[in-house]
Coordinates of C-alpha atoms and ligand atoms in Angstrom, one line a residue:
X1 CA -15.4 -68.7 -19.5
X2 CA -18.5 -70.8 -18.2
X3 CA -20.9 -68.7 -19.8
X4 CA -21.5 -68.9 -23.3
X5 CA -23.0 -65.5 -24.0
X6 CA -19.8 -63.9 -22.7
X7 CA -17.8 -63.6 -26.0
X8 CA -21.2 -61.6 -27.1
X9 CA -21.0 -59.5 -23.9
X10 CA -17.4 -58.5 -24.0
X11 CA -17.9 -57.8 -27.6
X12 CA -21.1 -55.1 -26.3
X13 CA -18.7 -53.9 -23.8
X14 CA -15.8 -53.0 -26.5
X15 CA -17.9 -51.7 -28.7
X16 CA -19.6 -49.3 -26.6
X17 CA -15.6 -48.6 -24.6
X18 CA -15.0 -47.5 -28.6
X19 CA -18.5 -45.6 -29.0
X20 CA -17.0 -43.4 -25.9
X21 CA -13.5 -43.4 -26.4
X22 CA -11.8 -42.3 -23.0
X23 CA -15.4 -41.4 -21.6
X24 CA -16.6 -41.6 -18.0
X25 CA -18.1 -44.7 -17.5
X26 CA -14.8 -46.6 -19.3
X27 CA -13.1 -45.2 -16.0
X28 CA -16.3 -46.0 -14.2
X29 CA -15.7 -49.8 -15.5
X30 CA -12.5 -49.9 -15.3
X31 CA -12.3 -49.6 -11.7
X32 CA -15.4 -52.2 -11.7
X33 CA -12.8 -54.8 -13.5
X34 CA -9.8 -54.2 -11.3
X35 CA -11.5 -54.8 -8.0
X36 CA -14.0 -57.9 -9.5
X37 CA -11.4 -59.6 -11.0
X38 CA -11.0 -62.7 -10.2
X39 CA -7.1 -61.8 -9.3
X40 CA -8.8 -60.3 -6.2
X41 CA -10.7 -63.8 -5.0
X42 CA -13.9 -61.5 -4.0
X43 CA -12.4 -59.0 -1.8
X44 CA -13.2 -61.1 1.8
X45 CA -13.0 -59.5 4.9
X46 CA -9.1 -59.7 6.0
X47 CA -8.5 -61.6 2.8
X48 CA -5.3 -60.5 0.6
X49 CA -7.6 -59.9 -2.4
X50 CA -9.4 -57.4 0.2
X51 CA -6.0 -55.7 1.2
X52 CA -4.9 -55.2 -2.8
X53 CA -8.2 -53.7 -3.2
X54 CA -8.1 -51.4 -0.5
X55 CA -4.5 -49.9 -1.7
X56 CA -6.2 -50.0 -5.0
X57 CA -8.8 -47.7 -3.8
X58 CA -6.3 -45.1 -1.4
X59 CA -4.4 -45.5 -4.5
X60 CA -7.4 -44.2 -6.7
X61 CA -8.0 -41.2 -3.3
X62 CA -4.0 -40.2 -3.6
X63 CA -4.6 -39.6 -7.1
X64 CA -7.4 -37.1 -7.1
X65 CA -6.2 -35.4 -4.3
X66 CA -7.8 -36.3 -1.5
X67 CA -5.9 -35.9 2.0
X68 CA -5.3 -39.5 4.0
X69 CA -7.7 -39.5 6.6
X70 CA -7.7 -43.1 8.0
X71 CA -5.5 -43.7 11.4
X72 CA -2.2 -44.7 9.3
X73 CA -2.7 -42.8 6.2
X74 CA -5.6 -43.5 4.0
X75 CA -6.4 -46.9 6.3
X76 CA -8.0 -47.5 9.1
X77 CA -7.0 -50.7 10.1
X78 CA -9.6 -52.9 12.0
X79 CA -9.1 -56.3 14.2
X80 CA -11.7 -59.1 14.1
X81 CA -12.5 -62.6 15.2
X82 CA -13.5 -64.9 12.4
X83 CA -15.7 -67.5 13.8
X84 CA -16.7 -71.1 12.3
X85 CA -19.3 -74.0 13.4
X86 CA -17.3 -77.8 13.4
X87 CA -20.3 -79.6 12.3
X88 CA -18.4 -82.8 12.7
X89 CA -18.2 -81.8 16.0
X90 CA -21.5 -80.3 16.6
X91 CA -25.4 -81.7 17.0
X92 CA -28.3 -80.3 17.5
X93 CA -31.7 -82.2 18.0
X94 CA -35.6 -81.3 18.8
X95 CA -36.7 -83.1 21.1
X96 CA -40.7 -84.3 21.7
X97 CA -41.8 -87.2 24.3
X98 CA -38.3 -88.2 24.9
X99 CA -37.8 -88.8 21.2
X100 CA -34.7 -86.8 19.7
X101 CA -35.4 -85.7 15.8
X102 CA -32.2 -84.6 14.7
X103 CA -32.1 -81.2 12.7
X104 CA -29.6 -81.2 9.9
X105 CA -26.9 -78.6 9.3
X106 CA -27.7 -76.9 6.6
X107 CA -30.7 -78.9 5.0
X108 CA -33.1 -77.6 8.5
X109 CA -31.1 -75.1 10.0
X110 CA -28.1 -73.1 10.6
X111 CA -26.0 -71.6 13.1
X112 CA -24.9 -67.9 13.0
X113 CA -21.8 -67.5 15.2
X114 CA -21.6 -63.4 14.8
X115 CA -22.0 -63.8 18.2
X116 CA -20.1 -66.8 20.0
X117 CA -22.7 -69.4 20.8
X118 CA -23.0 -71.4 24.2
X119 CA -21.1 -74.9 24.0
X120 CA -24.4 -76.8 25.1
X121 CA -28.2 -76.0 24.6
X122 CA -31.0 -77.8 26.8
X123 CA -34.0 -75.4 26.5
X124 CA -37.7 -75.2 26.1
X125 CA -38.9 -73.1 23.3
X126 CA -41.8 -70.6 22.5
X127 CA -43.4 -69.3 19.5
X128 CA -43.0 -65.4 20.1
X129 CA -44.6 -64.5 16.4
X130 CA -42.3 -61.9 14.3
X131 CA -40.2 -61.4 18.0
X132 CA -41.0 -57.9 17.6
X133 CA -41.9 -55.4 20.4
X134 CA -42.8 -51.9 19.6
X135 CA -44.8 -50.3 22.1
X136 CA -45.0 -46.7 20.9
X137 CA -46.5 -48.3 17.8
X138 CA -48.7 -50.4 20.0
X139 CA -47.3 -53.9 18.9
X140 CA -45.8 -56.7 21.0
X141 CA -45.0 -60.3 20.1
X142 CA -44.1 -60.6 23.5
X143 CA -46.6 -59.1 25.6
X144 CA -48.2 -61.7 27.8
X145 CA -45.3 -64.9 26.6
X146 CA -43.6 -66.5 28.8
X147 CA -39.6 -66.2 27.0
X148 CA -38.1 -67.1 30.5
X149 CA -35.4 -69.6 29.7
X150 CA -36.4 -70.2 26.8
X151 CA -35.3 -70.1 23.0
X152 CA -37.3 -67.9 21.2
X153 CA -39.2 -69.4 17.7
X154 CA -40.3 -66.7 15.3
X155 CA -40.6 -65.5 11.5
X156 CA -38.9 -63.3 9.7
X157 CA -40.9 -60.1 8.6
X158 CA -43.1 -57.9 10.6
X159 CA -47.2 -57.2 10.4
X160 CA -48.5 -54.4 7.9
X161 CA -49.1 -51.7 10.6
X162 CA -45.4 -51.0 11.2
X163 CA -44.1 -48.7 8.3
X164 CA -40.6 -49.2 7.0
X165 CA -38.0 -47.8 9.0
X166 CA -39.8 -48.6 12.0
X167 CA -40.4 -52.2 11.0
X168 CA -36.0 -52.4 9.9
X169 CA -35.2 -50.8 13.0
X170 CA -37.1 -53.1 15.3
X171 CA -35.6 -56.2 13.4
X172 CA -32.5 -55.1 13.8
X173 CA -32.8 -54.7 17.7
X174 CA -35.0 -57.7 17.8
X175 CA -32.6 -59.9 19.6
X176 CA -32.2 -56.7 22.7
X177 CA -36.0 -57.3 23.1
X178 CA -36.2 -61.4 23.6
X179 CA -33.0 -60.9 25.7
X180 CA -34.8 -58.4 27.9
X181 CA -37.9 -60.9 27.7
X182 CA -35.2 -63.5 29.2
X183 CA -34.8 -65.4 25.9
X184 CA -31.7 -67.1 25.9
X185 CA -31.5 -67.7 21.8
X186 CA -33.6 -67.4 19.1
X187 CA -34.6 -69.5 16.4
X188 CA -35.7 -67.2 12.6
X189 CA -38.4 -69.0 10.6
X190 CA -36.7 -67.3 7.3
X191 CA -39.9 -66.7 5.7
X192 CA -38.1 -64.7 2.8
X193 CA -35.0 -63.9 1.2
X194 CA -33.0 -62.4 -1.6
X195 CA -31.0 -65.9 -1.9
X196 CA -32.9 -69.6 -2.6
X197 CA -32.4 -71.7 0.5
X198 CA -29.7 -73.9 -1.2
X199 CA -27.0 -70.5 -1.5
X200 CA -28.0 -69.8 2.2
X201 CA -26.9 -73.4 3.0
X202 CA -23.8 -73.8 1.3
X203 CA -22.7 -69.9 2.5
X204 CA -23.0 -71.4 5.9
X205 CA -19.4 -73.2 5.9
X206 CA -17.7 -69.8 5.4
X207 CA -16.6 -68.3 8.4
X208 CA -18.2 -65.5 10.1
X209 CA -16.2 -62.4 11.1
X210 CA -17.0 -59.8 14.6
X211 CA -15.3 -57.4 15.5
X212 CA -13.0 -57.5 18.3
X213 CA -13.9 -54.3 19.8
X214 CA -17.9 -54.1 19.4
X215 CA -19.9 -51.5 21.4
X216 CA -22.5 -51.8 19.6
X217 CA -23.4 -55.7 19.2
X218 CA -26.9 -56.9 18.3
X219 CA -26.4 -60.2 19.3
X220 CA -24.5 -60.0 22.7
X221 CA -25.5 -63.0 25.4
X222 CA -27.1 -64.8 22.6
X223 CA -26.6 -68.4 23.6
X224 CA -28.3 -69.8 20.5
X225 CA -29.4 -67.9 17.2
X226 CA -30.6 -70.8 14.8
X227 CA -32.1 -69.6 10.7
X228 CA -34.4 -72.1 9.8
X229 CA -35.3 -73.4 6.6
X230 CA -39.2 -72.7 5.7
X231 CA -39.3 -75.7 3.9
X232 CA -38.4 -77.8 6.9
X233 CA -40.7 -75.8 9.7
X234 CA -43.4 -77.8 10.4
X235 CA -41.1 -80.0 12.5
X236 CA -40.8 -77.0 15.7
X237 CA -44.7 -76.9 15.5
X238 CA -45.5 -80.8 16.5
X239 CA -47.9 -80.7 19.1
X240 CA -48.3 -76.8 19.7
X241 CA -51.9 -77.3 17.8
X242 CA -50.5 -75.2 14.9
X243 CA -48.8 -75.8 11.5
X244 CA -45.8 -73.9 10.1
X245 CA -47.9 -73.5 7.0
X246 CA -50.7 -71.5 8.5
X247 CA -48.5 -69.3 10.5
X248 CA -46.4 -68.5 7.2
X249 CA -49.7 -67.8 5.8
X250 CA -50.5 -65.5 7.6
X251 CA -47.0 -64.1 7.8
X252 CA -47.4 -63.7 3.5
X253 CA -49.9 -61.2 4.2
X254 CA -48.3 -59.3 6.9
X255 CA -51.1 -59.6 9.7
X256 CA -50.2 -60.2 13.3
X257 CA -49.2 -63.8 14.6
X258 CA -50.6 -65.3 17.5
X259 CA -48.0 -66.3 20.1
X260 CA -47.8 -69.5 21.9
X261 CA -45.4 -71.9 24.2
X262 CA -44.1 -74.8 22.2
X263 CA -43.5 -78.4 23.6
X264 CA -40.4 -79.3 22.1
X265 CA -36.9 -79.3 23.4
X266 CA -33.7 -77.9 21.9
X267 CA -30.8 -80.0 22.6
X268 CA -27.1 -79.9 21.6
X269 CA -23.3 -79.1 21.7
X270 CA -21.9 -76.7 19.5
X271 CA -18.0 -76.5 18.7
X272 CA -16.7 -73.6 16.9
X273 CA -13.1 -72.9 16.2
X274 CA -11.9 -69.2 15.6
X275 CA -8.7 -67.1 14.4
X276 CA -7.7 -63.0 14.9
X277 CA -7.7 -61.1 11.9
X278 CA -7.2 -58.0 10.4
X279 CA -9.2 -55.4 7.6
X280 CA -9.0 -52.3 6.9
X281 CA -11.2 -49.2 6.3
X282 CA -9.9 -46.7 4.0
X283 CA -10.4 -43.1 4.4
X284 CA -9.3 -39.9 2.1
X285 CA -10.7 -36.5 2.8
X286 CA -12.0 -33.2 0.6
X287 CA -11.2 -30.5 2.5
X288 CA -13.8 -28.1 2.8
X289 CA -13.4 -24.5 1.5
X290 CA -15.4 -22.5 3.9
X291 CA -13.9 -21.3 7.3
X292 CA -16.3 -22.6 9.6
X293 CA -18.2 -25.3 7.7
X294 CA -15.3 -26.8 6.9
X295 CA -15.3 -28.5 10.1
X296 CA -18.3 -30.2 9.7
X297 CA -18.1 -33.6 7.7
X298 CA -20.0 -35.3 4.7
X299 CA -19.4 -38.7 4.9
X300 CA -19.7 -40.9 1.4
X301 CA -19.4 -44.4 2.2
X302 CA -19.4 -47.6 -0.2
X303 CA -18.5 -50.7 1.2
X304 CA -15.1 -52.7 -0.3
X305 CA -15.1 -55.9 0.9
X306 CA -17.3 -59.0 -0.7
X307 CA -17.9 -62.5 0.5
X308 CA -14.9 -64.1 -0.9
X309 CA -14.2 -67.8 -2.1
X310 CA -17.3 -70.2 -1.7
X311 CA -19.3 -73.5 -2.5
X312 CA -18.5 -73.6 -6.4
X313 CA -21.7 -72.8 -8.6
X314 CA -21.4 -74.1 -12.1
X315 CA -17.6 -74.5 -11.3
X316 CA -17.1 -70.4 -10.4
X317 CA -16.3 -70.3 -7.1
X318 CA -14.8 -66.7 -6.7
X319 CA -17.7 -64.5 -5.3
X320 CA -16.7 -61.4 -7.4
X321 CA -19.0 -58.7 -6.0
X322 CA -18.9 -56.6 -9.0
X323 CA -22.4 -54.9 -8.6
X324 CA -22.4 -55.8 -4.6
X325 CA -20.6 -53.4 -4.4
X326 CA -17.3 -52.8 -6.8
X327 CA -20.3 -50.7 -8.2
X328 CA -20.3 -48.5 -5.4
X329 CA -16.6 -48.4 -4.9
X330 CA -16.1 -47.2 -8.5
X331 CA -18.9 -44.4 -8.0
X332 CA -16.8 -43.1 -5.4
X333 CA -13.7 -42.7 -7.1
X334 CA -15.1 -41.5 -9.8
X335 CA -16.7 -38.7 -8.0
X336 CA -14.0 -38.0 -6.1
X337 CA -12.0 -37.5 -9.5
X338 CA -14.6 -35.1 -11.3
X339 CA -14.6 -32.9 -7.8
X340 CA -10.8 -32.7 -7.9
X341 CA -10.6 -32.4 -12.3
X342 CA -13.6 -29.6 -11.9
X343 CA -12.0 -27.7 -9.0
X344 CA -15.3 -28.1 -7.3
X345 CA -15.0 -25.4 -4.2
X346 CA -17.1 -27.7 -1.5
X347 CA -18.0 -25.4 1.6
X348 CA -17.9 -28.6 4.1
X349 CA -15.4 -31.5 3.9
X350 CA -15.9 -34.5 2.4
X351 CA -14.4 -38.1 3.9
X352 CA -14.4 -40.8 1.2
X353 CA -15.1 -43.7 2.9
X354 CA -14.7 -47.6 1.9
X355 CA -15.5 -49.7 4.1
X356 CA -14.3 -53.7 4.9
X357 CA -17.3 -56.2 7.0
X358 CA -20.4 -54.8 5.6
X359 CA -21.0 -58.2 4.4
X360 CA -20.2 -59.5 7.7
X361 CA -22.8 -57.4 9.4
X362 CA -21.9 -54.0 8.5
X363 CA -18.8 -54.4 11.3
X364 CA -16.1 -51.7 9.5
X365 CA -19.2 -48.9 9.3
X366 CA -19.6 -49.8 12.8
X367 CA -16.2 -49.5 13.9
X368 CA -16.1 -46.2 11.8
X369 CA -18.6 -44.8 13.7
X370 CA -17.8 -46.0 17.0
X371 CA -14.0 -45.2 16.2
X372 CA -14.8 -41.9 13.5
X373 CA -11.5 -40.4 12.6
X374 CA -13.2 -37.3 12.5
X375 CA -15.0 -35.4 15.5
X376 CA -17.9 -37.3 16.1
X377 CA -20.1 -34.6 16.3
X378 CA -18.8 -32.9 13.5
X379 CA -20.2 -35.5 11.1
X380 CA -23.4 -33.9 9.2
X381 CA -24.3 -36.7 6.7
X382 CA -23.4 -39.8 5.5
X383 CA -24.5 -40.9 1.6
X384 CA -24.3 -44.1 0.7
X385 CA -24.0 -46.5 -2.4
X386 CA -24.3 -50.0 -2.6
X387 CA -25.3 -51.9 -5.1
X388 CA -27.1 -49.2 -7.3
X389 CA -27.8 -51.8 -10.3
X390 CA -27.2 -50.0 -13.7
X391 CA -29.1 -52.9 -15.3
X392 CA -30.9 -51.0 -17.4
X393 CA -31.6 -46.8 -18.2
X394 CA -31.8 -44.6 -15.2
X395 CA -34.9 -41.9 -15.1
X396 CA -35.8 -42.2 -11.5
X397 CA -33.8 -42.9 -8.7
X398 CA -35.0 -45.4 -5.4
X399 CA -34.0 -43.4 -2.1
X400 CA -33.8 -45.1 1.4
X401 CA -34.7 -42.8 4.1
X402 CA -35.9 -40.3 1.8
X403 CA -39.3 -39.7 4.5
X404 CA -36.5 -39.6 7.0
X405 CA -34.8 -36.4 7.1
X406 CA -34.4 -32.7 4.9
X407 CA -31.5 -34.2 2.5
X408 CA -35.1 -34.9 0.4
X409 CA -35.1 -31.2 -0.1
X410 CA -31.4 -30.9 -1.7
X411 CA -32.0 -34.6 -3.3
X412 CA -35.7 -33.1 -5.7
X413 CA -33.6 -30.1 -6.2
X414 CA -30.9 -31.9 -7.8
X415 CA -33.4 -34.8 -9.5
X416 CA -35.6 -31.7 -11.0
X417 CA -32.5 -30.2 -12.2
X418 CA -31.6 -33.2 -13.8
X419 CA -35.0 -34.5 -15.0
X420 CA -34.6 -37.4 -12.4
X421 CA -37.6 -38.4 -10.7
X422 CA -36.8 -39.2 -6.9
X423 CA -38.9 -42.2 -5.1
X424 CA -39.1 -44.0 -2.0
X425 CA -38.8 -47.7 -1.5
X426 CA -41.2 -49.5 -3.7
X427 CA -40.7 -52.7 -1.0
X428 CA -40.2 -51.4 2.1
X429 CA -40.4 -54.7 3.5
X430 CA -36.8 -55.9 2.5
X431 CA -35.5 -53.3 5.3
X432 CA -33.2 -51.9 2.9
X433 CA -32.8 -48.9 4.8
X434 CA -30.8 -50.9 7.7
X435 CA -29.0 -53.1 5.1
X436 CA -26.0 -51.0 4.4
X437 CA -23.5 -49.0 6.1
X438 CA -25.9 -45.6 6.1
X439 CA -27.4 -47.7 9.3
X440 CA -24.0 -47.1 11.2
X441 CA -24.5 -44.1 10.7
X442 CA -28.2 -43.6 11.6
X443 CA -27.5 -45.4 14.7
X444 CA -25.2 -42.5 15.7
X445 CA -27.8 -39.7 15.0
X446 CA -26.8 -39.2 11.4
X447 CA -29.0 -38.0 8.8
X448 CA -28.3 -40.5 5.7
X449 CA -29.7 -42.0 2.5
X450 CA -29.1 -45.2 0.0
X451 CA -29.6 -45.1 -3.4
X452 CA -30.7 -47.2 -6.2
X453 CA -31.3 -46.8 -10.1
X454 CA -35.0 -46.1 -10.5
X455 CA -37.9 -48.7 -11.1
X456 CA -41.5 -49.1 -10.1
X457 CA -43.3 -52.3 -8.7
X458 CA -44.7 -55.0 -11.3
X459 CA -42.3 -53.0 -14.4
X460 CA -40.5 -54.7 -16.8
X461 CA -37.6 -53.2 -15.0
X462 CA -38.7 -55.0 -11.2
X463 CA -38.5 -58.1 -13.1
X464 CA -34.7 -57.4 -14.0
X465 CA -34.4 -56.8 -10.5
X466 CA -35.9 -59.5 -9.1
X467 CA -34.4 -61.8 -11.9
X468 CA -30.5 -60.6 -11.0
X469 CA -31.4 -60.9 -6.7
X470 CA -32.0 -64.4 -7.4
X471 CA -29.3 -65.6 -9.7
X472 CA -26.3 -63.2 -9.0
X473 CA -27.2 -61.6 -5.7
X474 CA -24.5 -63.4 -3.4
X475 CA -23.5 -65.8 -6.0
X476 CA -20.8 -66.2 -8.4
X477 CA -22.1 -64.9 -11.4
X478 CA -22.0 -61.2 -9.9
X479 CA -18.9 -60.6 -12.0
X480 CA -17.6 -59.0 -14.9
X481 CA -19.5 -61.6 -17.1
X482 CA -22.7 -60.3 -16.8
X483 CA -24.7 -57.2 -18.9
X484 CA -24.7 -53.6 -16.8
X485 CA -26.2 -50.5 -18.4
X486 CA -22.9 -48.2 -19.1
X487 CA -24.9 -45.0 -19.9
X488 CA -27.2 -45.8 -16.7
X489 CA -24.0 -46.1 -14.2
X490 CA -22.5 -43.0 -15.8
X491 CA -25.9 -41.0 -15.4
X492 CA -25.7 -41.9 -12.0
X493 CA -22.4 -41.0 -11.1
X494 CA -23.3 -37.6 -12.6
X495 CA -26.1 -36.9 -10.7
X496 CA -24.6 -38.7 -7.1
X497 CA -21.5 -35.8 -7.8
X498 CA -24.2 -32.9 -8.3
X499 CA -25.6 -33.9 -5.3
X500 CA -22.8 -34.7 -3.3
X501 CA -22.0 -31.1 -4.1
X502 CA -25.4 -29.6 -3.1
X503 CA -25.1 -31.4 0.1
X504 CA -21.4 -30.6 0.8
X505 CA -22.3 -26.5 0.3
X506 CA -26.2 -26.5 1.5
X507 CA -26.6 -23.6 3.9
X508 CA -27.5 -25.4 7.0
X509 CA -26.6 -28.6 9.1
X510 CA -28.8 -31.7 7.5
X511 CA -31.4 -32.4 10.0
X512 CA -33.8 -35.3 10.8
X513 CA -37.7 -34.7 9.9
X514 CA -39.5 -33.8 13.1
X515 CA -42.0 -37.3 12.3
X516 CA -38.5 -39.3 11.6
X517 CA -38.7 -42.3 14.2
X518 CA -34.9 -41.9 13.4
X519 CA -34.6 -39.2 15.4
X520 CA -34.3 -40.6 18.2
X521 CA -30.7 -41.1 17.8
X522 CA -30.1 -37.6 17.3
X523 CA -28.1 -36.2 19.9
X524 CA -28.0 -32.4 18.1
Ligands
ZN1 ZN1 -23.5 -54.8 -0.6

C-alpha cells in the first residue's frame, strides 16, 4: 500500500485480466501472485513461506500430470547449515605501524560465512589484482606474488582479453586458485554490482545458508573472505605506493592490474553462531514417449526460493521475489500445463525442476546435481529461467551460453519460426552465465542455457533494465506492485514450450561446441 501508483497498476492489471478473459498469462500471473504474496514472507531458504510454496508448485506438477520425481514424491528434501556473523562479538582491524584502524561492519566491509570463517585472523596481505589465474588464456594475477600466508586483496571483474564464460568461470573458481597460491582468505574490492552498497550492507545481517553435504564448495579452507566497500578502499592501500582510485581505474576499463605485497595487517576475532535446517527441491517428471530416448533427461530448472524477510525499505520488509524468480516458477508450470492440455508426444523425458538455495549460492542446483534423482549420465540438457523480465514487449530474446554448445541450432530454429530474434549477452561482464542454476549443471558436463526477454545495449529498453536492477533487484519492491508486460511474459512462455519441445524430440544427444571452454566438463 506504500506506493501510490498502485491503485493505477492494479486497475492496468484488471483491465487487461478482462481484455483476456481466462487467457494464458492470467494463469501465468496468477501463479506470480500466489508465490509473491506477501502470505509467503519471500520464499527463504528453509523458511515456511518456502515450504507452502513448494507444495504449491508439486501441487501445480500433480495437476498437469507430471510423475513425482523428487526422493519423497515430488520433493527432494535438502539439509543445510545456516550461518550468521555476531558483530557484537566480532572485530576486525587493519593494522599499519602498530596502529589499529578499525574496519566497520557493514559501512567498510563484510563477512561472507558460506564458508565457516577461522575464529581469529593475524595476517599480512597482498594485492593479487582481479585474483585470477588462467594460464591457457595466458593470464595470471598470481604469477610471480608472494600469496604465502597471506590474505589475498583484489577486485571484482576481470581484464578485457578473457571472453565471457571463461572470465565467469574463473571467478567462480577464483578462491581454488589463491588457496593453491597458499592464500589463506581473500578480501573482494566489489568494484560493481547490481545492488547500491547500502542494500549489500543491510542484507549482511541475514543469515547465510551451506549445505550440509557439499562436494562441490568454492570456498572450502577459506579462513577469511571479506567484500569490501569501494567507497571505503583507499584505507588497504596506505603505504603500498598506490591508490584504490587508480587501481579501480583501471579496473573500469578492464585492463590488467599490476600486483603488489601490501603493508598492512589484518587483525580479528570472528564469532558466528549457526542452526540445521531443512529445504526442499521439487521435482515432477514428463515421461518421454520414445523407447530409447526416453531414458535420457531434459532438465528445466527455475529456482523457488527468494531471500526472505530483511532490513525494511520504505516500511516493506518482505523480499517478495516476484520477477527473481516467481517469474520463472510460473513459466514452468505453465509449460508444463500446455504440454499436458496439448498432448504434446515428447521423445525424451522431461524433469521439472524447482529449485530452493539459488540465492544462497545456487546450493539446491548443486545438491541436485551432485544428488540427481535421475541417472546422472542420462541427463542431456538443462534450460533454465530466472528472472526473464517481461518489462516491456518481447522480439528478441538474450541467451546465456548460446556460443557454448549446439542447443543454438534448435534455439534459431524455434526464434525464426516464431519471428524471434536470438542474441547473446549484450554484457558479458555480469557473468550471467554462472549466476543461476544452469551453472550446476555445466559444472557436471551439461549442455545449458538462460534466458532473458530481448534488448540491446544503450536502448530505451537497457535503461528499464538497468532502472529495475537498481531499485527492485534484491529489494522489496520486487513484488506484485510493480508494472510487468503481460503479453511479453505470455510470448515467452510460448516460445520457451516450442522449444522445450524441439529440444525434448531433437534427433541427437545435445552436445558442447568443439571451441566451448565448457567442455571441459564433459565427460561424454
Ligand atoms: Zn534469481
Amino acid at each position: 500500500m506504500r506506493h501510490p501508483f498502485l491503485a493505477s497498476v492494479l486497475l492496468a492489471l484488471a483491465c487487461s485480466a478482462a481484455a483476456h478473459a481466462a487467457g494464458p498469462a492470467d494463469r501465468w500471473l496468477a501463479h506470480v501472485r500466489f508465490l509473491a504474496d506477501d502470505a509467503l514472507e519471500g520464499r527463504d531458504t528453509g523458511s515456511i513461506g518456502h515450504r507452502k510454496a513448494a507444495e504449491y508448485v508439486a501441487s501445480g506438477f500433480k495437476a498437469a500430470g507430471l510423475e513425482p520425481a523428487g526422493t519423497t514424491g515430488f520433493f527432494q528434501p535438502i539439509a543445510f547449515e545456516s550461518r550468521q556473523v555476531e558483530e557484537g562479538q566480532s572485530r576486525l582491524a587493519l593494522v599499519h605501524d602498530g596502529n589499529e584502524q578499525p574496519l566497520v561492519f557493514g559501512d567498510n566491509v563484510i563477512v561472507s560465512v558460506r564458508a565457516p570463517p577461522a575464529a581469529h585472523i593475524d595476517a599480512p596481505l597482498a594485492f593479487a589484482g582481479y585474483g585470477l589465474s588462467v594460464p591457457e588464456a595466458g593470464y595470471d594475477d598470481l604469477n610471480g606474488l608472494d600469496l604465502n600466508g597471506r590474505v589475498a586483496v583484489v577486485l571484482s571483474g576481470g581484464p578485457a582479453t578473457l571472453g565471457g564464460p571463461l572470465l565467469a568461470h574463473a571467478s567462480t573458481v577464483r578462491w581454488t586458485a589463491l588457496q593453491r597460491a597458499g592464500a589463506l582468505g581473500v578480501v573482494t574490492i566489489l568494484r560493481t554490482s547490481d545492488i547500491p552498497w547500502d542494500r549489500i550492507k543491510l542484507r549482511r545481517l541475514s543469515p547465510v545458508k551451506g549445505l550440509v553435504d557439499d562436494p562441490l564448495s568454492d570456498t572450502t579452507g577459506e579462513q577469511i573472505a571479506l567484500t569490501v566497500n569501494p567507497a571505503t578502499a583507499e584505507q588497504w592501500f596506505t603505504g603500498s605506493g598506490h591508490s584504490a582510485a587508480e587501481l579501480l581505474a583501471l579496473a573500469a576499463d578492464r585492463k590488467p592490474l599490476p600486483h603488489f605485497p601490501l603493508t598492512g595487517q589484518l587483525r580479528g576475532t570472528l564469532v558466528t553462531s549457526s542452526s540445521r535446517l531443512q529445504s526442499d527441491n521439487v521435482v515432477g517428471m514428463l515421461p518421454g514417449t520414445d523407447p530409447q530416448l526416453k531414458g535420457e533427461y531434459l532438465v528445466l530448472s527455475a529456482h523457488l526460493d527468494h531471500v526472505g524477510r530483511g532490513e525494511s525499505v520504505d516500511g516493506d520488509g518482505i523480499y517478495n521475489g516476484a520477477m527473481d524468480n516467481a517469474s520463472g516458477i510460473a513459466t514452468l508450470l505453465e509449460v508444463a500445463r500446455r504440454l499436458h492440455d496439448s498432448g504434446a508426444r515428447l521423445r525424451r523425458s522431461v524433469i521439472f525442476l524447482g529449485v530452493t538455495a539459488e540465492e544462497q549460492g545456487l546450493l539446491g542446483s548443486r545438491y541436485f546435481t551432485a544428488h540427481p534423482t535421475v541417472p546422472a549420465s542420462a541427463i542431456v540438457a538443462d534450460l533454465n529461467t530466472d528472472m526473464f523480465l517481461p518489462l516491456f514487449p518481447m522480439h528478441s530474446l538474450i541467451v546465456n551460453g548460446l556460443e557454448e554448445s549446439d542447443l543454438a541450432d534448435d534455439l534459431r530454429r524455434v526464434g525464426r519460426a516464431a519471428g524471434i530474434e536470438i542474441t547473446g549477452d549484450p554484457e558479458p561482464e555480469r557473468n550471467a552465465f554462472v549466476r543461476s542454476d544452469q551453472y550446476s549443471f555445466i559444472r557436471r558436463g551439461v549442455p545449458a542455457l538462460a534466458f532473458k526477454i530481448g534488448w540491446t545495449l544503450g536502448s530505451p529498453e537497457h535503461d528499464i533494465v538497468k532502472r529495475w536492477r537498481a531499485e527492485r533487484y534484491h529489494a522489496p519492491s520486487d513484488d506484485l506492485n510493480q508494472p510487468m508486460d503481460l503479453q511479453a511474459a505470455e510470448d515467452f512462455t510460448r516460445f520457451y514450450t516450442a522449444f522445450v519441445e524441439a529440444v525434448a524430440s531433437r534427433a541427437t544427444r545435445p552436445r558442447w561446441n568443439d571451441t566451448s571452454f565448457f567442455r571441459r566438463f564433459a565427460t561424454e
